[in-house]
PDB file of C-alpha atoms in Angstrom:
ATOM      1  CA  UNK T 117      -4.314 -14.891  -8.820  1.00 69.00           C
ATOM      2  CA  UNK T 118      -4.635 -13.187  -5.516  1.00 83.00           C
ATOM      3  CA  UNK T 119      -7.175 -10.694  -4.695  1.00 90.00           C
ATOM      4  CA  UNK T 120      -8.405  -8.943  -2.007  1.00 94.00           C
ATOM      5  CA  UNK T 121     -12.208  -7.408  -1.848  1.00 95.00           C
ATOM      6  CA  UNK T 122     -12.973  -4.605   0.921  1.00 95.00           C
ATOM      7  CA  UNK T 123     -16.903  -4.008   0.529  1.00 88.00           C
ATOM      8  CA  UNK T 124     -18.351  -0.332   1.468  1.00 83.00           C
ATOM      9  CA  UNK T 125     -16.009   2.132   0.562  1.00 88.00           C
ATOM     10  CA  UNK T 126     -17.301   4.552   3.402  1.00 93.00           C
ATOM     11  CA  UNK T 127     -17.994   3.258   6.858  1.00 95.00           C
ATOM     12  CA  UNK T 128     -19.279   5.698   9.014  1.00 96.00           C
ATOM     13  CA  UNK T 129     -19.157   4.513  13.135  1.00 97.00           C
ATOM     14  CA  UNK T 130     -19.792   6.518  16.356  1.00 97.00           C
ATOM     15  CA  UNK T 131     -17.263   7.631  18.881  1.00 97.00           C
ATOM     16  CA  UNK T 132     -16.975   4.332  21.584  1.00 97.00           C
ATOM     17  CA  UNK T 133     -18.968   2.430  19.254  1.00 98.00           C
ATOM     18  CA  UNK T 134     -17.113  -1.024  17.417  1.00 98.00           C
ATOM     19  CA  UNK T 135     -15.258  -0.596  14.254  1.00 97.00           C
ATOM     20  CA  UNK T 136     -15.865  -3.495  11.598  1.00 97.00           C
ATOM     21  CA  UNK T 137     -13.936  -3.456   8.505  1.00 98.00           C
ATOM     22  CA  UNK T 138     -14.343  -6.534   5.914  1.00 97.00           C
ATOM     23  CA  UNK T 139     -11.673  -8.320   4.034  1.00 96.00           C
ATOM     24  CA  UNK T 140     -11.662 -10.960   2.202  1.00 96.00           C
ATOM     25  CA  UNK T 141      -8.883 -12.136  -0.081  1.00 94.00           C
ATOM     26  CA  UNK T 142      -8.175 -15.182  -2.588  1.00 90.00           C
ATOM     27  CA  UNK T 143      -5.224 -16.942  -2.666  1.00 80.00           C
ATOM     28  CA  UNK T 144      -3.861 -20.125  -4.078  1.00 72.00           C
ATOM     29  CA  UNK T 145      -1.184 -20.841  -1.657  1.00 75.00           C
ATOM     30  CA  UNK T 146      -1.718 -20.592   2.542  1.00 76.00           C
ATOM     31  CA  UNK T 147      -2.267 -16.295   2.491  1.00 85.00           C
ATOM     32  CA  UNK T 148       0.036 -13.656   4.259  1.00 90.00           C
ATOM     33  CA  UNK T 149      -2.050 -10.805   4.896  1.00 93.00           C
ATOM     34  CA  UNK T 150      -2.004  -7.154   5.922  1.00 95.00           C
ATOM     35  CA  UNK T 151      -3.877  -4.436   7.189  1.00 97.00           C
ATOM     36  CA  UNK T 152      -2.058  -1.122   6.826  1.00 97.00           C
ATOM     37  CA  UNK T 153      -3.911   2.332   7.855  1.00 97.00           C
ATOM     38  CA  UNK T 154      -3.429   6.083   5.694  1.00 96.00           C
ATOM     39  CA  UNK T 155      -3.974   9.308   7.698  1.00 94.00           C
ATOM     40  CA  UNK T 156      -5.087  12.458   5.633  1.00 90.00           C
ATOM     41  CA  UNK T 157      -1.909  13.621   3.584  1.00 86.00           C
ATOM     42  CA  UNK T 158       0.268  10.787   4.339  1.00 90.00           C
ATOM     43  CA  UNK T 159       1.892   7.193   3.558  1.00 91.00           C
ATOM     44  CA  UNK T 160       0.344   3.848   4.894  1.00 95.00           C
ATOM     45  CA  UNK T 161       1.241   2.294   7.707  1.00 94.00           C
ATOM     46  CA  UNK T 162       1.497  -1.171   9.149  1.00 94.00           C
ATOM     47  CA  UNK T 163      -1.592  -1.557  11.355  1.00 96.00           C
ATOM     48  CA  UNK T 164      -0.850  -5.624  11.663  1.00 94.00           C
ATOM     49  CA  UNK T 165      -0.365  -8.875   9.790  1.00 93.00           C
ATOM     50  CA  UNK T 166      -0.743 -12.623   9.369  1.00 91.00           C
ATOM     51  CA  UNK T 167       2.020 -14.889   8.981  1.00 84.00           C
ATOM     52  CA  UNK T 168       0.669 -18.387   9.929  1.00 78.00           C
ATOM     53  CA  UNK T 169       1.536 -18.242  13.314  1.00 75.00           C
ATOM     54  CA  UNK T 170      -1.692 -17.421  15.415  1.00 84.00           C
ATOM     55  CA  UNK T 171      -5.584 -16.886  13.741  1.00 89.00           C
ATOM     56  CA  UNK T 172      -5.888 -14.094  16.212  1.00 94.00           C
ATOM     57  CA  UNK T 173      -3.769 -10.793  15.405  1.00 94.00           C
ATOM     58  CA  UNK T 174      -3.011  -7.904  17.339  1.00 95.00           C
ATOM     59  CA  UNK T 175      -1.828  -4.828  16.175  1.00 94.00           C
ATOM     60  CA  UNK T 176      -1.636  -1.220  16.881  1.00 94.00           C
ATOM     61  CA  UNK T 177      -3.871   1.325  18.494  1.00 94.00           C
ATOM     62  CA  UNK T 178      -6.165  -1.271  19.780  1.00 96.00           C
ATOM     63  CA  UNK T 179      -6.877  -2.879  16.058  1.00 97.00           C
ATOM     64  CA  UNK T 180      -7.082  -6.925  15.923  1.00 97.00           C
ATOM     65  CA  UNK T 181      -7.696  -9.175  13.034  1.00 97.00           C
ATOM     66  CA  UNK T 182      -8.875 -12.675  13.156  1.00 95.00           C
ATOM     67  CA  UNK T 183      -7.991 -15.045  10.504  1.00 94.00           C
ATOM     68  CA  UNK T 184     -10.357 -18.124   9.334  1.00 93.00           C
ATOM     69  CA  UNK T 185      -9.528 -20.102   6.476  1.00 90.00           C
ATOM     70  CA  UNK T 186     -12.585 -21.517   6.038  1.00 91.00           C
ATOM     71  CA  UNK T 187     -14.502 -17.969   4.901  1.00 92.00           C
ATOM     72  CA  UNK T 188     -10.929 -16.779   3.545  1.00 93.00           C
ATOM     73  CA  UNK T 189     -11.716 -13.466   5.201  1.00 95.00           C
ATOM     74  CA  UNK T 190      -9.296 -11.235   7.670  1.00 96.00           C
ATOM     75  CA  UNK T 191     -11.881  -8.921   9.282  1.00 97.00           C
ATOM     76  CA  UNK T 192     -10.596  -6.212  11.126  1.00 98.00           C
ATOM     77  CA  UNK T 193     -12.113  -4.845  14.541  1.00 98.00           C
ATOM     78  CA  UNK T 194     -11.659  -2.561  17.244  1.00 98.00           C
ATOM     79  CA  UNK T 195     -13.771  -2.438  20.494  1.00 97.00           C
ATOM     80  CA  UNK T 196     -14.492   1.056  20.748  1.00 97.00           C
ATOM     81  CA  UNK T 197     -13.468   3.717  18.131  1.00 97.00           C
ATOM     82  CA  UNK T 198     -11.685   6.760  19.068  1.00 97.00           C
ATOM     83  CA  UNK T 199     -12.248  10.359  17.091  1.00 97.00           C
ATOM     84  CA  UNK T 200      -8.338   9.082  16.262  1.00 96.00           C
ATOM     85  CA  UNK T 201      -9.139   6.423  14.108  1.00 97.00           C
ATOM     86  CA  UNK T 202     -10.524   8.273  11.312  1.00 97.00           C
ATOM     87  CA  UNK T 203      -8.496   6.987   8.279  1.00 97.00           C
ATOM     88  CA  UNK T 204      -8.218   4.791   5.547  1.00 96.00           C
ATOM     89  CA  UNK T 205      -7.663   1.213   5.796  1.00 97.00           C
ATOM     90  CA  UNK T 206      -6.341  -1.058   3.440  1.00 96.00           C
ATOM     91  CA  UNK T 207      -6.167  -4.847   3.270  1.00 96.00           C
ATOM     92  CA  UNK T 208      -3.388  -6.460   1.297  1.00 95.00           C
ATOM     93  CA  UNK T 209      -2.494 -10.032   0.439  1.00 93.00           C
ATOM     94  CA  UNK T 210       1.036 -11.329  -0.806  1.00 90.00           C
ATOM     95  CA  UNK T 211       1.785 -12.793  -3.876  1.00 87.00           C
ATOM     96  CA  UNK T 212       4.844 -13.622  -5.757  1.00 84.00           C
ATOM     97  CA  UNK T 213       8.304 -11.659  -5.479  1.00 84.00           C
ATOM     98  CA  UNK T 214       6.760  -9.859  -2.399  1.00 88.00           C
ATOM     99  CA  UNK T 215       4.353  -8.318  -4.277  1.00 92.00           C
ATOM    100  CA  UNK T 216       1.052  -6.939  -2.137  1.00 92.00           C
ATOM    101  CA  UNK T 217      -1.972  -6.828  -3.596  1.00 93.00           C
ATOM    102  CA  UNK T 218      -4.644  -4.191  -2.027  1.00 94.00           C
ATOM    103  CA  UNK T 219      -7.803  -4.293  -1.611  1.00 95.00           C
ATOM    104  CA  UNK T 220      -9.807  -0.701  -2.913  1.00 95.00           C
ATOM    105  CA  UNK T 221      -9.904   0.731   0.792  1.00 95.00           C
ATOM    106  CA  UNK T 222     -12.436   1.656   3.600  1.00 96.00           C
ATOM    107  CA  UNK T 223     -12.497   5.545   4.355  1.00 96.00           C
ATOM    108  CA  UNK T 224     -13.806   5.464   8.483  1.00 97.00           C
ATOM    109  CA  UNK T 225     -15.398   8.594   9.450  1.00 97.00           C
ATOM    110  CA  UNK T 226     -15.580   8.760  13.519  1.00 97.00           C
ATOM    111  CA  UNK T 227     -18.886  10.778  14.322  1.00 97.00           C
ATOM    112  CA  UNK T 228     -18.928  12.062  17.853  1.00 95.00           C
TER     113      UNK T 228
ATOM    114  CA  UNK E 135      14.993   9.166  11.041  1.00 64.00           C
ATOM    115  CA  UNK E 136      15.667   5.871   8.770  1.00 71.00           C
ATOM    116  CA  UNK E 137      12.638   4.909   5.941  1.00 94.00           C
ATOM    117  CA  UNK E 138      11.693   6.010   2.726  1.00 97.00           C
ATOM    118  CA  UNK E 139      12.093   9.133   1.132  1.00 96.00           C
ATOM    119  CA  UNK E 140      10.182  10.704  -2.067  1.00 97.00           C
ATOM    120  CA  UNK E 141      10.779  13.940  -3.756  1.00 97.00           C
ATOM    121  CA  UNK E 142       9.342  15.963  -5.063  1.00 97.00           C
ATOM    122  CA  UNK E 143       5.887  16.367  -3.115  1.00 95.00           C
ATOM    123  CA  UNK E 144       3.953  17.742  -5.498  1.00 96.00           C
ATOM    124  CA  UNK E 145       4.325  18.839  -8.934  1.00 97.00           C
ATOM    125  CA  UNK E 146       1.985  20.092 -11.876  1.00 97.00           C
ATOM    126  CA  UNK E 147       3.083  19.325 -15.200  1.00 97.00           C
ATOM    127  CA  UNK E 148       1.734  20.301 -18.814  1.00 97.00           C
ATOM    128  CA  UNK E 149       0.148  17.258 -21.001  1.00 98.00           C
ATOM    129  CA  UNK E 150       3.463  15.725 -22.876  1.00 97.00           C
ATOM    130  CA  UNK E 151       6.164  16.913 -20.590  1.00 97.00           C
ATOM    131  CA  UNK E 152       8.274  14.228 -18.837  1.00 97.00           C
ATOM    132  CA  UNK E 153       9.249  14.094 -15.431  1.00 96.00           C
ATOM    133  CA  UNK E 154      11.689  11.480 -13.013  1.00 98.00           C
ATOM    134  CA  UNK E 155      10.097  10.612  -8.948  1.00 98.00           C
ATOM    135  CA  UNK E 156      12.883   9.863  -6.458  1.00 97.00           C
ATOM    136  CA  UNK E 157      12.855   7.202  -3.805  1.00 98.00           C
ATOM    137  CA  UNK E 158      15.189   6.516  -1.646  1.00 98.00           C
ATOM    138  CA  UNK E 159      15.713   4.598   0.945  1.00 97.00           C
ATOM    139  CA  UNK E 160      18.174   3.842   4.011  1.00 96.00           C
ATOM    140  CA  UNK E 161      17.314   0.436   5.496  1.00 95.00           C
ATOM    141  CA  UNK E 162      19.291  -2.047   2.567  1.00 95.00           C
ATOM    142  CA  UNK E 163      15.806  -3.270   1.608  1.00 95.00           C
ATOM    143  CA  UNK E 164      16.316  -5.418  -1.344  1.00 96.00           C
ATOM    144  CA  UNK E 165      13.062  -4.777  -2.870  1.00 96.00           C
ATOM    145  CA  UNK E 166      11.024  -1.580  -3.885  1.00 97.00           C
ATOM    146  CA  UNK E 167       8.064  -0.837  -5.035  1.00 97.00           C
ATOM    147  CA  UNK E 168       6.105   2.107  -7.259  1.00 98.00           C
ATOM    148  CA  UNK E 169       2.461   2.139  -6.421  1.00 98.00           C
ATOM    149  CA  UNK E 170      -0.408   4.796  -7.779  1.00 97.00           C
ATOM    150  CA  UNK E 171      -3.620   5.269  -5.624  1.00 96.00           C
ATOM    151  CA  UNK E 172      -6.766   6.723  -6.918  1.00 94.00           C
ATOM    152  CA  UNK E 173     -10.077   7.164  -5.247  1.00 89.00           C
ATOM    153  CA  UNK E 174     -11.803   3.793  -5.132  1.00 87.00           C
ATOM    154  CA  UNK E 175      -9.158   2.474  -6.657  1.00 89.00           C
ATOM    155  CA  UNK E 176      -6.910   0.929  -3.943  1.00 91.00           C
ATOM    156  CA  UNK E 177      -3.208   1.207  -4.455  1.00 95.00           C
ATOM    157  CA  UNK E 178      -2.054  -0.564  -8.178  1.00 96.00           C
ATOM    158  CA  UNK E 179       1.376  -1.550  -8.877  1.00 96.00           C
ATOM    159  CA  UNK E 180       3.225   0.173 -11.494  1.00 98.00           C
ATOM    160  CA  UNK E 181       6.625  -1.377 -11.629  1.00 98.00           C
ATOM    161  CA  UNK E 182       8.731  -3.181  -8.974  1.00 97.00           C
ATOM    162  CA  UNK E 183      12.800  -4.281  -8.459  1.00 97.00           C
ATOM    163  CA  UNK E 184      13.753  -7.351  -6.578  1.00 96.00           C
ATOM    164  CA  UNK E 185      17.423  -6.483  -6.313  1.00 95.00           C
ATOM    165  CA  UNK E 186      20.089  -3.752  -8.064  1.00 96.00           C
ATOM    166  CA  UNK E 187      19.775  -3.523 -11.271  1.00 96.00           C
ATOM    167  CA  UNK E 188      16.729  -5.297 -11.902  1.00 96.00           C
ATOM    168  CA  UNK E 189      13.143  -4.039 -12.774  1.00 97.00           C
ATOM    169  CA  UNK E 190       9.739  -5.862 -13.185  1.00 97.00           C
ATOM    170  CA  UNK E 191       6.483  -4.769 -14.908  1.00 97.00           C
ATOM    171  CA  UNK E 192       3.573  -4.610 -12.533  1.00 96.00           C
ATOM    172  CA  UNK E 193      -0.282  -4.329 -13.082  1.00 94.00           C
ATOM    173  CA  UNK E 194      -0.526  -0.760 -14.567  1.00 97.00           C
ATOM    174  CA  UNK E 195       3.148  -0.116 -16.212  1.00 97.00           C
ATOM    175  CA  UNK E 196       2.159   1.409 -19.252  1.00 97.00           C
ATOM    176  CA  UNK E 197       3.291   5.068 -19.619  1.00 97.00           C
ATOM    177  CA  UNK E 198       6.211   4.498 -17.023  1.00 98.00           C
ATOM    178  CA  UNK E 199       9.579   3.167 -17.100  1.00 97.00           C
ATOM    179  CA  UNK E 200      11.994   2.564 -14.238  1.00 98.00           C
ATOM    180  CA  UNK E 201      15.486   2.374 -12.985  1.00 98.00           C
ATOM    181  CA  UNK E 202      17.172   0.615 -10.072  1.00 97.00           C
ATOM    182  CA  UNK E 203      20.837   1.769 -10.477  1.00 96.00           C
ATOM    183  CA  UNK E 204      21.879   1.420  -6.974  1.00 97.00           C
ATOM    184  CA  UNK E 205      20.320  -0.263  -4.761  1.00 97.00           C
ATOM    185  CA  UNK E 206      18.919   2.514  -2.709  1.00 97.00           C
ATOM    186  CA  UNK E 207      17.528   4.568  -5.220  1.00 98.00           C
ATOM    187  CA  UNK E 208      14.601   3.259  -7.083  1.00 98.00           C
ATOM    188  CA  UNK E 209      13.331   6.012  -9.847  1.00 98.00           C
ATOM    189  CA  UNK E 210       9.881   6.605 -12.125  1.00 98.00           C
ATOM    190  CA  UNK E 211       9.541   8.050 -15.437  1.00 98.00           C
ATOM    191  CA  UNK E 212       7.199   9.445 -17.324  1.00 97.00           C
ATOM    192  CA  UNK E 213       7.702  10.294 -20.487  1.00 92.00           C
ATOM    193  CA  UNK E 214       5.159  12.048 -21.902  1.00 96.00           C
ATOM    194  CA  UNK E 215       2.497  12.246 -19.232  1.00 97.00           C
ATOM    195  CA  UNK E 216      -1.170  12.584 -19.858  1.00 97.00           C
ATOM    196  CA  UNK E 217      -3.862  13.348 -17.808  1.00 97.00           C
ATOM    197  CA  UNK E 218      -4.732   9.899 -16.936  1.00 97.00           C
ATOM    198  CA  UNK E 219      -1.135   9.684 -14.857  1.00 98.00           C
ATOM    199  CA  UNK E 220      -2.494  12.627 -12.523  1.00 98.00           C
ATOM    200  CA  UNK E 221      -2.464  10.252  -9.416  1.00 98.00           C
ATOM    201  CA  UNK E 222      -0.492   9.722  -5.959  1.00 97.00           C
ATOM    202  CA  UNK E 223       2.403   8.036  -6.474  1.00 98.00           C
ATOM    203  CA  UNK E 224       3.908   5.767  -3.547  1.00 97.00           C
ATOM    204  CA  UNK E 225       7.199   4.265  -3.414  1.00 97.00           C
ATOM    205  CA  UNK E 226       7.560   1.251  -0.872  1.00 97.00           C
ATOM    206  CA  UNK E 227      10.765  -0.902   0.006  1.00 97.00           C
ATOM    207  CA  UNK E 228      10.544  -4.351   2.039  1.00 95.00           C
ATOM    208  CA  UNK E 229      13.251  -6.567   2.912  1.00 92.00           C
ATOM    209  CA  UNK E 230      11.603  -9.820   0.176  1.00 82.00           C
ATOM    210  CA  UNK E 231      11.158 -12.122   3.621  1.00 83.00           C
ATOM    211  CA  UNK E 232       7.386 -12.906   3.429  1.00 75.00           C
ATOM    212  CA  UNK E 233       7.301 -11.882   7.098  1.00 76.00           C
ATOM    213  CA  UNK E 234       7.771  -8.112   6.467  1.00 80.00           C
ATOM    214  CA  UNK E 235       5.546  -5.436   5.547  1.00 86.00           C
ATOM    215  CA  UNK E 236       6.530  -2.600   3.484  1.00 93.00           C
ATOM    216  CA  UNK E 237       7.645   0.906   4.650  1.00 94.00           C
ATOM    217  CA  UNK E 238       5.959   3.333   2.457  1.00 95.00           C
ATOM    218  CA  UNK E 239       7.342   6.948   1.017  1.00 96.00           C
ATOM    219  CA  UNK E 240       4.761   9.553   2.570  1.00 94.00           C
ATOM    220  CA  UNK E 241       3.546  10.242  -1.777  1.00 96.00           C
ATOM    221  CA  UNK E 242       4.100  12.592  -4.398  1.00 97.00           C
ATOM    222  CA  UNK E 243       0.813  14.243  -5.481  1.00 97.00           C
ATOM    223  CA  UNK E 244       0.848  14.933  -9.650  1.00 98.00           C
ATOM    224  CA  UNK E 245      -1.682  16.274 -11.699  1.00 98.00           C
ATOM    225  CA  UNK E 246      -1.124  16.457 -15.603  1.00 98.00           C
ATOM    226  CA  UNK E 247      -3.355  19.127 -16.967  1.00 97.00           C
TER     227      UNK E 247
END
Protein backbone atom coordinates (compact mmCIF):
# COMPACT_ATOMS: atom_id res chain seq x y z
CA UNK A 1 0.00 0.00 0.00
CA UNK A 2 1.17 3.53 -0.30
CA UNK A 3 2.53 5.51 2.45
CA UNK A 4 4.08 8.52 3.04
CA UNK A 5 6.48 9.23 6.30
CA UNK A 6 7.29 13.05 7.22
CA UNK A 7 9.89 12.72 10.23
CA UNK A 8 9.98 15.71 12.98
CA UNK A 9 6.73 16.96 13.48
CA UNK A 10 8.14 20.52 14.45
CA UNK A 11 10.89 22.11 12.45
CA UNK A 12 11.95 25.18 13.75
CA UNK A 13 14.35 27.42 11.00
CA UNK A 14 15.60 31.06 11.12
CA UNK A 15 14.43 33.94 9.05
CA UNK A 16 16.86 33.75 5.54
CA UNK A 17 18.03 30.54 6.70
CA UNK A 18 17.10 27.09 4.25
CA UNK A 19 13.95 25.27 4.85
CA UNK A 20 14.29 21.31 4.68
CA UNK A 21 11.27 19.28 4.96
CA UNK A 22 11.57 15.27 4.52
CA UNK A 23 9.31 13.00 2.62
CA UNK A 24 9.47 9.89 1.84
CA UNK A 25 6.69 7.74 0.45
CA UNK A 26 6.15 3.94 -0.71
CA UNK A 27 4.54 3.04 -3.61
CA UNK A 28 4.09 0.03 -5.78
CA UNK A 29 3.49 1.63 -9.04
CA UNK A 30 5.85 4.82 -10.53
CA UNK A 31 4.51 7.60 -7.49
CA UNK A 32 2.53 10.92 -8.11
CA UNK A 33 3.30 13.06 -5.34
CA UNK A 34 2.29 16.26 -3.58
CA UNK A 35 3.25 18.80 -1.31
CA UNK A 36 0.33 20.96 -0.21
CA UNK A 37 0.87 23.82 2.61
CA UNK A 38 -2.08 24.80 5.67
CA UNK A 39 -1.99 28.37 7.07
CA UNK A 40 -3.41 28.83 10.70
CA UNK A 41 -7.34 28.47 10.41
CA UNK A 42 -7.51 27.37 6.93
CA UNK A 43 -7.69 24.58 4.04
CA UNK A 44 -4.48 23.14 2.30
CA UNK A 45 -3.17 24.27 -0.56
CA UNK A 46 -1.27 23.04 -3.56
CA UNK A 47 2.36 24.05 -2.91
CA UNK A 48 3.58 21.63 -6.05
CA UNK A 49 3.61 18.14 -7.49
CA UNK A 50 5.21 15.28 -9.39
CA UNK A 51 3.80 13.79 -12.35
CA UNK A 52 6.72 11.99 -14.13
CA UNK A 53 7.65 14.67 -16.18
CA UNK A 54 10.84 16.39 -14.64
CA UNK A 55 12.81 15.08 -11.09
CA UNK A 56 13.13 18.73 -10.33
CA UNK A 57 9.76 20.59 -9.21
CA UNK A 58 8.95 24.03 -8.80
CA UNK A 59 6.22 25.37 -7.07
CA UNK A 60 4.95 28.32 -5.28
CA UNK A 61 6.44 30.96 -3.06
CA UNK A 62 9.89 29.90 -3.85
CA UNK A 63 9.27 26.01 -2.65
CA UNK A 64 11.00 23.18 -4.98
CA UNK A 65 10.98 19.49 -4.64
CA UNK A 66 13.37 17.10 -6.14
CA UNK A 67 12.35 13.67 -6.91
CA UNK A 68 14.85 10.48 -6.80
CA UNK A 69 13.61 7.15 -7.20
CA UNK A 70 16.34 5.53 -5.97
CA UNK A 71 15.82 6.86 -2.03
CA UNK A 72 11.92 7.06 -2.88
CA UNK A 73 12.00 10.41 -1.10
CA UNK A 74 10.43 13.99 -2.39
CA UNK A 75 12.28 16.43 -0.09
CA UNK A 76 11.09 19.74 -0.08
CA UNK A 77 13.38 22.99 0.11
CA UNK A 78 13.42 26.56 -0.03
CA UNK A 79 16.59 28.78 -0.16
CA UNK A 80 15.86 31.23 2.34
CA UNK A 81 12.71 31.20 4.59
CA UNK A 82 10.56 34.13 4.93
CA UNK A 83 8.57 35.03 8.46
CA UNK A 84 5.66 34.01 5.61
CA UNK A 85 6.31 30.55 5.47
CA UNK A 86 5.26 29.58 8.81
CA UNK A 87 2.73 26.73 8.17
CA UNK A 88 2.07 23.28 7.92
CA UNK A 89 3.21 21.13 5.23
CA UNK A 90 1.96 18.03 4.10
CA UNK A 91 3.27 15.39 1.71
CA UNK A 92 0.82 13.18 -0.10
CA UNK A 93 1.15 10.26 -2.48
CA UNK A 94 -1.66 8.87 -4.90
CA UNK A 95 -3.15 5.73 -4.83
CA UNK A 96 -6.10 4.14 -6.37
CA UNK A 97 -9.43 6.05 -7.44
CA UNK A 98 -7.46 9.34 -6.81
CA UNK A 99 -7.14 8.72 -3.46
CA UNK A 100 -4.10 10.84 -1.55
CA UNK A 101 -2.52 9.50 1.10
CA UNK A 102 -0.76 12.11 3.67
CA UNK A 103 1.93 11.99 5.38
CA UNK A 104 1.39 13.21 9.48
CA UNK A 105 2.69 16.88 8.69
CA UNK A 106 5.65 19.27 9.52
CA UNK A 107 4.49 22.42 11.62
CA UNK A 108 7.55 25.25 10.44
CA UNK A 109 7.99 27.88 12.93
CA UNK A 110 10.05 30.96 11.23
CA UNK A 111 12.18 32.52 14.17
CA UNK A 112 13.42 35.97 13.33
CA UNK B 1 -14.96 32.88 -6.44
CA UNK B 2 -15.25 29.08 -7.84
CA UNK B 3 -13.90 26.02 -5.21
CA UNK B 4 -15.19 24.29 -2.42
CA UNK B 5 -17.54 25.25 0.03
CA UNK B 6 -18.26 23.74 3.71
CA UNK B 7 -20.86 24.73 6.15
CA UNK B 8 -21.21 24.96 8.92
CA UNK B 9 -17.75 26.27 10.41
CA UNK B 10 -17.97 25.22 13.60
CA UNK B 11 -20.39 23.48 15.67
CA UNK B 12 -20.52 21.89 19.30
CA UNK B 13 -22.68 19.06 19.70
CA UNK B 14 -23.80 16.91 22.86
CA UNK B 15 -22.41 13.09 22.98
CA UNK B 16 -25.27 11.06 20.84
CA UNK B 17 -26.72 13.84 18.82
CA UNK B 18 -26.41 13.57 15.00
CA UNK B 19 -25.45 16.09 12.70
CA UNK B 20 -25.09 16.39 8.41
CA UNK B 21 -21.52 18.62 6.95
CA UNK B 22 -22.16 20.26 3.57
CA UNK B 23 -19.76 20.42 0.68
CA UNK B 24 -20.23 21.81 -2.23
CA UNK B 25 -18.60 22.49 -4.97
CA UNK B 26 -18.69 24.51 -8.42
CA UNK B 27 -15.93 23.22 -10.71
CA UNK B 28 -17.88 19.64 -12.11
CA UNK B 29 -15.16 17.72 -10.24
CA UNK B 30 -16.13 14.17 -10.50
CA UNK B 31 -14.62 13.11 -7.35
CA UNK B 32 -14.83 14.27 -3.61
CA UNK B 33 -13.41 13.59 -0.76
CA UNK B 34 -14.17 13.71 3.35
CA UNK B 35 -10.96 13.93 5.25
CA UNK B 36 -10.48 14.39 9.33
CA UNK B 37 -7.13 15.92 10.62
CA UNK B 38 -5.92 15.59 14.10
CA UNK B 39 -2.73 16.74 15.65
CA UNK B 40 0.03 14.37 14.57
CA UNK B 41 -2.23 12.66 12.82
CA UNK B 42 -2.01 13.88 9.17
CA UNK B 43 -5.24 14.11 7.28
CA UNK B 44 -7.23 10.32 7.21
CA UNK B 45 -9.83 9.54 4.78
CA UNK B 46 -13.23 8.98 5.94
CA UNK B 47 -15.30 8.23 2.91
CA UNK B 48 -14.90 9.21 -0.78
CA UNK B 49 -17.35 9.31 -4.25
CA UNK B 50 -15.92 8.74 -7.64
CA UNK B 51 -18.98 9.94 -9.52
CA UNK B 52 -23.00 10.78 -8.65
CA UNK B 53 -24.42 8.54 -6.80
CA UNK B 54 -21.65 6.55 -5.71
CA UNK B 55 -19.82 6.34 -2.27
CA UNK B 56 -16.65 4.43 -1.09
CA UNK B 57 -15.42 3.53 2.44
CA UNK B 58 -12.07 5.05 3.23
CA UNK B 59 -9.47 4.40 6.07
CA UNK B 60 -11.46 5.67 9.15
CA UNK B 61 -15.36 5.31 8.03
CA UNK B 62 -16.70 3.99 11.03
CA UNK B 63 -19.23 6.30 12.78
CA UNK B 64 -19.99 8.15 9.37
CA UNK B 65 -22.09 7.59 6.48
CA UNK B 66 -22.32 9.56 3.25
CA UNK B 67 -24.33 10.75 0.36
CA UNK B 68 -23.50 11.90 -3.16
CA UNK B 69 -26.99 12.79 -4.54
CA UNK B 70 -25.95 15.25 -7.06
CA UNK B 71 -22.98 15.57 -8.18
CA UNK B 72 -22.02 18.77 -6.54
CA UNK B 73 -23.00 18.15 -3.21
CA UNK B 74 -21.12 15.57 -1.32
CA UNK B 75 -22.60 15.24 2.49
CA UNK B 76 -21.29 13.58 6.09
CA UNK B 77 -23.23 12.07 8.76
CA UNK B 78 -22.90 11.36 11.98
CA UNK B 79 -25.18 9.66 13.69
CA UNK B 80 -24.62 9.51 17.03
CA UNK B 81 -21.34 11.30 17.56
CA UNK B 82 -18.94 10.65 20.35
CA UNK B 83 -16.17 12.36 21.54
CA UNK B 84 -13.68 10.59 19.53
CA UNK B 85 -15.35 12.38 16.17
CA UNK B 86 -14.35 15.91 17.75
CA UNK B 87 -11.90 16.61 14.79
CA UNK B 88 -11.52 19.01 11.59
CA UNK B 89 -13.33 17.83 8.98
CA UNK B 90 -12.14 18.63 5.25
CA UNK B 91 -14.01 18.10 2.19
CA UNK B 92 -11.83 17.99 -1.11
CA UNK B 93 -13.01 17.56 -4.86
CA UNK B 94 -10.44 16.71 -7.83
CA UNK B 95 -11.21 16.18 -11.31
CA UNK B 96 -9.96 11.80 -11.02
CA UNK B 97 -7.00 12.74 -13.80
CA UNK B 98 -3.86 11.65 -11.84
CA UNK B 99 -2.42 15.02 -12.88
CA UNK B 100 -4.61 17.13 -10.53
CA UNK B 101 -4.43 18.00 -7.04
CA UNK B 102 -7.34 18.49 -4.92
CA UNK B 103 -9.06 21.82 -3.98
CA UNK B 104 -9.81 21.64 -0.38
CA UNK B 105 -13.04 23.17 1.69
CA UNK B 106 -11.34 25.76 4.19
CA UNK B 107 -12.81 22.89 7.43
CA UNK B 108 -15.47 22.60 9.78
CA UNK B 109 -14.12 22.54 13.37
CA UNK B 110 -16.47 19.94 15.74
CA UNK B 111 -16.05 19.05 19.12
CA UNK B 112 -18.47 16.37 20.73
CA UNK B 113 -18.49 16.90 24.43
Amino acid sequence: AQSVTQLGSHVSVSEGALVLLRCNYSSSVPPYLFWYVQYPNQGLQLLLKYTSAATLVKGINGFEAEFKKSETSFHLTKPSAHMSDAAEYFCAVRYGNNRLAFGKGNQVVVIP
Amino acid sequence: NAGVTQTPKFRVLKTGQSMTLLCAQDMNHEYMYWYRQDPGMGLRLIHYSVGEGTTAKGEVPDGYNVSRLKKQNFLLGLESAAPSQTSVYFCASSTGSYNYGYTFGSGTRLTVV
